[in-house]
């Protein structure tokens, strides 16, 4: 087994018959390519390794399983979409639900991939842990929407940001998993307005 | 192939080598037994057929796949728990979230079975259709909680019962699928109070 240092060093390329080292980014590129070309059914560590010209052990060094790799591809899709910052809590929550969640998933591959990740997390402890970590990180980001609203005085300092984000994310997940994204999207404003009224001391800011 | 009438008639029992007809109820009993004894991993149409002393075609006549059968066992667990009727909307929603959803799932097998059903619905169209039907039926029942509150004058006639029930059910699903039932259970009152304040024109009834 080569050390991680070996794997990343330039000299590694000259070792004739052995495979070139593949960077994490190159493996994610290959994983995305395989997902787009072959769909979920054709997505395996083996197929990604072949396409990345990497050894399977190289991939397993960074990703313990297929789900963790799939979740990282999904996360890369998502990172090109910045969190909304519209100047009002209402605008931000609508943008979050519309562009980060429901609309993002409607866009074909991301929704399919995320459904598969959630499904695998129900049967596999490693996949479940990966999903929990990802969710915790994303929700911490999303909570900034509420923190900004506190700074603007739209909601009291005591508002439970986690609970508000949980309600919004849960609504989106539920309809993704039931295959009802369109129905959910048609009620985005009603959902956000219900949640906003639910926050004690909420004062609408007119932008 | 015998007709359904043949299958249910008493005379069928006398046909020597052919298997005794198994009623739907007997098959559900067997399915529950197999689930309790062997868990999800050992749950198959084959194992249920063996235990019910029924032919696999008999089972497939009523349940198109493993998931549909699992969902019916789950539903039977649930039917022994009546929807709450406490006299207030707040009490009913807390009871619904606590006893019909989060607490019901914490009780071992029902939560495991429902997670498996939801996971399979992500990969299989028949399982997805079975889950959608089940959800639609359950939500129609749960909406009666809101309809009773309308009759008591707790919420306006125009309240969108579907949206309120969706928010509550979605919150519960999300935490079931993340393996965070305890965390979710610790915030039941906060969730219900947020949703109630979110209903325009909500007036708390003191029981």
Coordinates of C-alpha atoms in Angstrom, one line a residue:
Chain A
X1 CA 0.0 0.0 0.0
X2 CA 1.4 3.4 -0.9
X3 CA 1.1 6.2 1.7
X4 CA -1.1 9.2 1.0
X5 CA 2.1 11.1 0.3
X6 CA 3.2 8.7 -2.4
X7 CA -0.3 8.9 -3.9
X8 CA -0.2 12.6 -4.3
X9 CA 3.5 13.1 -5.3
X10 CA 4.4 13.8 -8.9
X11 CA 7.0 11.1 -9.0
X12 CA 4.2 8.6 -8.7
X13 CA 3.4 9.2 -12.4
X14 CA 6.6 7.6 -13.6
X15 CA 5.9 4.2 -12.1
X16 CA 5.3 2.4 -15.4
X17 CA 2.5 -0.1 -15.0
X18 CA 0.9 1.4 -11.9
X19 CA -2.0 3.7 -12.3
X20 CA -1.7 7.4 -12.3
X21 CA -2.8 8.9 -9.0
X22 CA -6.2 10.5 -9.2
X23 CA -7.0 13.6 -7.2
X24 CA -10.2 13.8 -5.2
X25 CA -11.5 16.3 -7.6
X26 CA -10.8 14.1 -10.6
X27 CA -12.6 11.2 -8.9
X28 CA -15.6 13.5 -8.2
X29 CA -15.6 14.5 -11.9
X30 CA -15.6 10.9 -12.9
X31 CA -18.3 10.1 -10.4
X32 CA -20.5 12.8 -11.8
X33 CA -19.8 11.6 -15.3
X34 CA -20.8 8.1 -14.5
X35 CA -24.0 9.2 -12.8
X36 CA -25.0 11.4 -15.8
X37 CA -24.2 8.6 -18.3
X38 CA -25.3 5.5 -16.5
X39 CA -27.8 6.7 -13.9
X40 CA -28.0 5.3 -10.4
X41 CA -28.2 1.7 -11.5
X42 CA -24.8 2.0 -13.2
X43 CA -23.2 3.9 -10.4
X44 CA -20.6 1.8 -8.6
X45 CA -17.1 2.4 -7.1
X46 CA -15.9 0.1 -9.8
X47 CA -17.3 2.1 -12.6
X48 CA -16.0 5.4 -11.1
X49 CA -12.5 3.9 -10.6
X50 CA -12.5 2.7 -14.3
X51 CA -13.5 6.1 -15.6
X52 CA -11.1 8.0 -13.3
X53 CA -8.3 5.6 -14.1
X54 CA -7.9 5.2 -10.4
X55 CA -7.6 2.1 -8.2
X56 CA -10.5 1.1 -6.1
X57 CA -8.4 1.4 -2.9
X58 CA -7.7 5.0 -3.8
X59 CA -11.4 5.8 -3.9
X60 CA -12.1 3.8 -0.7
X61 CA -9.3 5.7 1.0
X62 CA -11.5 8.9 0.7
X63 CA -15.0 7.5 0.5
X64 CA -16.0 4.5 2.7
X65 CA -18.8 3.6 0.4
X66 CA -20.9 4.3 -2.7
X67 CA -23.3 6.5 -0.8
X68 CA -20.6 8.8 0.7
X69 CA -19.3 9.4 -2.8
X70 CA -22.8 10.0 -4.2
X71 CA -23.4 12.5 -1.4
X72 CA -20.3 14.4 -2.3
X73 CA -21.3 14.6 -6.0
X74 CA -24.7 15.8 -4.8
X75 CA -23.1 18.4 -2.5
X76 CA -21.0 19.7 -5.4
X77 CA -24.1 20.2 -7.5
X78 CA -25.5 22.2 -4.7
X79 CA -22.6 24.4 -3.8
X80 CA -22.9 26.2 -7.1
X81 CA -26.2 27.6 -5.7
X82 CA -25.6 30.2 -3.0
X83 CA -27.9 30.6 -0.1
X84 CA -30.4 33.3 -0.9
X85 CA -29.9 36.8 0.7
X86 CA -32.9 38.9 -0.3
X87 CA -33.0 41.3 2.6
X88 CA -36.1 39.8 4.1
X89 CA -36.7 36.6 6.0
X90 CA -39.8 35.8 3.9
X91 CA -37.7 36.3 0.7
X92 CA -34.9 34.1 2.0
X93 CA -37.1 31.3 3.1
X94 CA -39.0 31.2 -0.2
X95 CA -35.7 31.2 -2.0
X96 CA -34.3 28.5 0.2
X97 CA -37.3 26.2 -0.3
X98 CA -37.6 27.0 -4.0
X99 CA -34.0 27.1 -5.3
X100 CA -32.1 25.1 -2.7
X101 CA -34.6 22.4 -2.1
X102 CA -37.7 21.7 -4.3
X103 CA -36.5 23.4 -7.5
X104 CA -33.0 22.0 -7.2
X105 CA -34.4 18.5 -6.9
X106 CA -36.9 18.9 -9.8
X107 CA -33.9 19.4 -12.0
X108 CA -33.5 15.7 -12.7
X109 CA -30.3 14.2 -11.4
X110 CA -30.0 15.9 -8.0
X111 CA -33.4 14.8 -6.9
X112 CA -32.8 11.2 -8.0
X113 CA -29.4 11.1 -6.3
X114 CA -30.7 12.5 -3.0
X115 CA -33.6 10.1 -2.9
X116 CA -31.1 7.2 -3.4
X117 CA -28.9 8.6 -0.6
X118 CA -31.8 8.9 1.8
X119 CA -32.9 5.3 0.9
X120 CA -29.5 3.8 1.4
X121 CA -29.2 5.6 4.8
X122 CA -32.2 3.5 5.9
X123 CA -30.3 0.3 5.4
X124 CA -26.7 1.1 6.0
X125 CA -25.1 2.7 9.2
X126 CA -22.2 4.3 7.3
X127 CA -24.6 5.9 4.8
X128 CA -26.8 7.1 7.7
X129 CA -23.8 8.7 9.4
X130 CA -22.7 10.4 6.2
X131 CA -26.2 11.8 5.7
X132 CA -26.5 13.0 9.3
X133 CA -23.2 14.9 9.0
X134 CA -24.2 16.4 5.7
X135 CA -27.6 17.5 7.1
X136 CA -26.1 19.0 10.2
X137 CA -23.6 21.1 8.2
X138 CA -26.3 22.3 5.7
X139 CA -28.7 23.2 8.5
X140 CA -26.0 25.2 10.2
X141 CA -25.6 27.1 7.0
X142 CA -29.3 27.6 6.6
X143 CA -29.7 28.8 10.1
X144 CA -27.8 31.9 9.0
X145 CA -31.0 33.0 7.3
X146 CA -32.7 33.2 10.7
X147 CA -29.6 34.8 12.3
X148 CA -29.6 37.6 9.7
X149 CA -33.3 38.1 10.4
X150 CA -32.5 38.5 14.1
X151 CA -29.9 41.2 13.2
X152 CA -32.5 43.0 11.1
X153 CA -35.0 42.8 14.0
X154 CA -37.5 40.8 12.1
X155 CA -37.6 38.0 14.7
X156 CA -36.7 38.1 18.4
X157 CA -33.2 37.0 19.6
X158 CA -34.8 34.0 21.3
X159 CA -36.2 32.5 18.0
X160 CA -35.3 28.8 17.7
X161 CA -33.5 28.9 14.3
X162 CA -33.1 25.1 14.2
X163 CA -36.8 24.5 14.6
X164 CA -37.7 26.9 11.8
X165 CA -35.2 25.4 9.4
X166 CA -36.3 21.9 10.4
X167 CA -39.9 22.6 9.5
X168 CA -38.9 24.0 6.1
X169 CA -36.4 21.2 5.2
X170 CA -38.8 18.5 6.5
X171 CA -41.6 19.8 4.3
X172 CA -39.3 19.6 1.3
X173 CA -38.0 16.1 2.1
X174 CA -41.4 14.7 2.6
X175 CA -42.6 15.7 -0.8
X176 CA -39.4 14.7 -2.5
X177 CA -39.7 11.2 -1.1
X178 CA -43.4 11.0 -2.0
X179 CA -42.6 12.1 -5.6
X180 CA -44.8 15.2 -5.0
X181 CA -42.4 18.0 -5.8
X182 CA -44.8 19.9 -8.0
X183 CA -47.6 19.9 -5.5
X184 CA -45.1 21.0 -2.8
X185 CA -43.8 23.8 -5.1
X186 CA -47.3 25.2 -5.6
X187 CA -47.6 25.9 -1.9
X188 CA -44.2 27.4 -1.1
X189 CA -45.6 30.8 -0.1
X190 CA -48.4 29.3 2.0
X191 CA -45.9 27.2 3.9
X192 CA -43.4 30.0 4.5
X193 CA -46.2 32.4 5.6
X194 CA -47.5 29.7 8.0
X195 CA -44.1 29.2 9.5
X196 CA -43.4 33.0 9.7
X197 CA -46.7 33.6 11.6
X198 CA -45.7 30.8 13.8
X199 CA -42.6 32.7 15.1
X200 CA -43.6 34.6 18.2
X201 CA -42.8 38.3 17.7
X202 CA -42.2 38.1 14.0
X203 CA -42.4 41.5 12.3
X204 CA -42.5 41.6 8.6
X205 CA -39.8 43.9 7.1
X206 CA -40.9 45.6 3.9
X207 CA -37.9 45.6 1.6
Chain B
X1 CA -55.4 -21.0 -11.8
X2 CA -58.4 -21.1 -9.5
X3 CA -60.8 -18.1 -9.5
X4 CA -61.1 -16.0 -6.4
X5 CA -64.4 -17.7 -5.6
X6 CA -62.7 -21.1 -5.7
X7 CA -60.0 -19.8 -3.4
X8 CA -62.5 -18.7 -0.8
X9 CA -64.9 -21.6 -0.9
X10 CA -65.0 -24.3 1.8
X11 CA -64.9 -27.1 -0.8
X12 CA -61.4 -26.0 -1.7
X13 CA -60.1 -27.6 1.6
X14 CA -60.9 -31.1 0.4
X15 CA -58.6 -31.0 -2.7
X16 CA -56.0 -33.4 -1.3
X17 CA -52.5 -32.4 -2.4
X18 CA -53.4 -28.7 -3.1
X19 CA -52.6 -26.3 -0.3
X20 CA -55.3 -25.0 2.0
X21 CA -56.5 -21.6 1.1
X22 CA -55.0 -18.9 3.4
X23 CA -57.1 -15.9 4.2
X24 CA -55.7 -12.4 3.9
X25 CA -55.8 -12.2 7.6
X26 CA -53.8 -15.4 8.1
X27 CA -51.2 -14.2 5.6
X28 CA -50.9 -10.9 7.5
X29 CA -50.5 -12.8 10.7
X30 CA -47.7 -14.9 9.1
X31 CA -46.1 -11.7 7.7
X32 CA -46.1 -10.1 11.1
X33 CA -44.6 -13.3 12.7
X34 CA -41.9 -13.4 10.1
X35 CA -41.0 -9.7 10.6
X36 CA -40.9 -10.2 14.4
X37 CA -38.8 -13.4 14.2
X38 CA -36.4 -12.7 11.3
X39 CA -36.5 -8.9 11.0
X40 CA -36.4 -7.0 7.7
X41 CA -33.5 -9.0 6.3
X42 CA -35.4 -12.3 6.6
X43 CA -38.7 -10.9 5.3
X44 CA -39.6 -12.2 1.9
X45 CA -42.8 -13.4 0.2
X46 CA -41.2 -16.9 0.2
X47 CA -40.8 -16.9 4.0
X48 CA -44.3 -15.6 4.6
X49 CA -45.8 -18.2 2.2
X50 CA -43.9 -20.9 4.0
X51 CA -45.1 -19.8 7.4
X52 CA -48.7 -19.2 6.2
X53 CA -48.7 -22.5 4.4
X54 CA -49.9 -20.6 1.4
X55 CA -48.7 -20.7 -2.2
X56 CA -46.7 -17.7 -3.3
X57 CA -49.3 -17.0 -6.1
X58 CA -51.9 -16.7 -3.4
X59 CA -49.9 -13.9 -1.7
X60 CA -49.1 -12.2 -5.0
X61 CA -52.8 -12.2 -5.9
X62 CA -53.4 -9.7 -3.0
X63 CA -50.0 -8.0 -2.7
X64 CA -48.0 -7.2 -5.8
X65 CA -44.7 -7.1 -3.9
X66 CA -42.9 -7.4 -0.6
X67 CA -43.3 -3.7 0.2
X68 CA -47.1 -3.7 -0.2
X69 CA -47.3 -6.6 2.2
X70 CA -45.0 -4.9 4.6
X71 CA -47.1 -1.7 4.4
X72 CA -50.2 -3.6 5.3
X73 CA -48.6 -5.2 8.3
X74 CA -47.4 -1.7 9.4
X75 CA -50.9 -0.4 8.9
X76 CA -52.4 -3.1 11.1
X77 CA -50.0 -2.2 13.9
X78 CA -51.2 1.4 13.5
X79 CA -54.9 0.7 13.4
X80 CA -54.9 -0.4 17.0
X81 CA -54.0 3.3 17.9
X82 CA -57.1 5.5 17.4
X83 CA -56.6 9.1 16.3
X84 CA -56.6 11.4 19.4
X85 CA -59.8 13.3 20.2
X86 CA -58.9 15.4 23.2
X87 CA -61.3 18.3 22.7
X88 CA -58.7 20.8 21.7
X89 CA -56.7 21.2 18.5
X90 CA -53.5 21.6 20.5
X91 CA -54.1 18.4 22.4
X92 CA -55.0 16.5 19.2
X93 CA -51.9 17.6 17.3
X94 CA -49.6 16.8 20.2
X95 CA -51.3 13.4 20.5
X96 CA -51.0 12.8 16.8
X97 CA -47.3 13.6 16.6
X98 CA -46.5 11.8 19.8
X99 CA -48.6 8.6 19.7
X100 CA -49.4 8.1 16.0
X101 CA -46.0 9.2 14.6
X102 CA -42.8 9.7 16.7
X103 CA -43.7 7.5 19.7
X104 CA -45.2 4.8 17.5
X105 CA -42.0 4.5 15.5
X106 CA -39.8 4.5 18.6
X107 CA -41.5 1.3 19.5
X108 CA -39.0 -0.8 17.6
X109 CA -40.5 -2.7 14.7
X110 CA -43.0 -0.1 13.3
X111 CA -40.2 2.4 12.8
X112 CA -37.9 -0.1 11.1
X113 CA -40.6 -1.3 8.9
X114 CA -41.7 2.2 7.8
X115 CA -38.1 3.3 7.1
X116 CA -37.8 0.2 4.9
X117 CA -41.0 1.0 3.1
X118 CA -40.0 4.6 2.4
X119 CA -36.6 3.4 1.2
X120 CA -38.0 0.9 -1.2
X121 CA -40.4 3.5 -2.5
X122 CA -37.4 5.4 -3.8
X123 CA -36.3 2.6 -6.0
X124 CA -39.5 0.9 -7.0
X125 CA -42.6 2.4 -8.7
X126 CA -45.0 -0.1 -7.3
X127 CA -43.8 0.5 -3.8
X128 CA -44.0 4.3 -4.4
X129 CA -47.6 4.0 -5.5
X130 CA -48.5 1.9 -2.5
X131 CA -46.9 4.4 -0.2
X132 CA -48.6 7.3 -1.9
X133 CA -52.0 5.7 -1.5
X134 CA -51.4 4.9 2.1
X135 CA -50.3 8.4 2.8
X136 CA -53.3 9.9 1.1
X137 CA -55.6 7.8 3.1
X138 CA -53.9 8.5 6.4
X139 CA -53.8 12.2 5.8
X140 CA -57.5 12.3 5.0
X141 CA -58.1 10.7 8.4
X142 CA -55.7 13.1 10.1
X143 CA -57.4 16.1 8.5
X144 CA -60.4 15.3 10.6
X145 CA -58.4 16.8 13.5
X146 CA -58.5 20.1 11.8
X147 CA -62.2 19.7 10.7
X148 CA -63.2 19.1 14.3
X149 CA -61.4 22.3 15.3
X150 CA -63.3 24.2 12.6
X151 CA -66.6 22.9 14.2
X152 CA -65.4 24.1 17.6
X153 CA -64.5 27.5 16.2
X154 CA -60.9 27.1 17.1
X155 CA -59.8 27.8 13.5
X156 CA -61.5 29.5 10.6
X157 CA -63.5 27.5 8.0
X158 CA -60.9 28.5 5.4
X159 CA -57.9 26.9 7.2
X160 CA -56.0 24.6 4.8
X161 CA -56.2 21.3 6.7
X162 CA -53.8 19.5 4.2
X163 CA -51.1 22.1 4.8
X164 CA -51.2 21.8 8.5
X165 CA -51.2 18.0 8.5
X166 CA -48.4 18.0 5.9
X167 CA -46.2 20.2 8.1
X168 CA -46.7 17.9 11.1
X169 CA -46.2 14.6 9.2
X170 CA -43.2 16.0 7.3
X171 CA -41.5 17.0 10.6
X172 CA -42.0 13.4 11.9
X173 CA -40.8 11.7 8.7
X174 CA -37.7 13.8 8.5
X175 CA -36.5 12.8 11.9
X176 CA -37.5 9.2 11.5
X177 CA -35.3 9.0 8.4
X178 CA -32.4 10.8 10.0
X179 CA -32.6 8.5 13.0
X180 CA -33.4 11.4 15.3
X181 CA -36.7 10.4 16.9
X182 CA -35.7 11.3 20.4
X183 CA -34.6 14.8 19.4
X184 CA -37.8 15.3 17.5
X185 CA -39.9 14.0 20.4
X186 CA -38.3 16.6 22.8
X187 CA -39.7 19.4 20.7
X188 CA -43.3 18.2 20.0
X189 CA -44.9 21.1 21.9
X190 CA -42.7 23.7 20.3
X191 CA -43.5 22.4 16.8
X192 CA -47.3 22.2 17.5
X193 CA -47.3 25.7 19.0
X194 CA -45.4 27.1 16.0
X195 CA -47.8 25.5 13.6
X196 CA -50.9 26.7 15.6
X197 CA -49.7 30.3 15.7
X198 CA -49.1 29.9 12.0
X199 CA -52.8 29.4 11.3
X200 CA -54.4 32.8 10.6
X201 CA -57.3 33.3 13.1
X202 CA -56.4 30.5 15.5
X203 CA -58.1 30.9 18.8
X204 CA -57.0 28.6 21.6
X205 CA -59.8 26.8 23.3
X206 CA -59.3 26.1 27.0
X207 CA -60.6 22.6 27.6

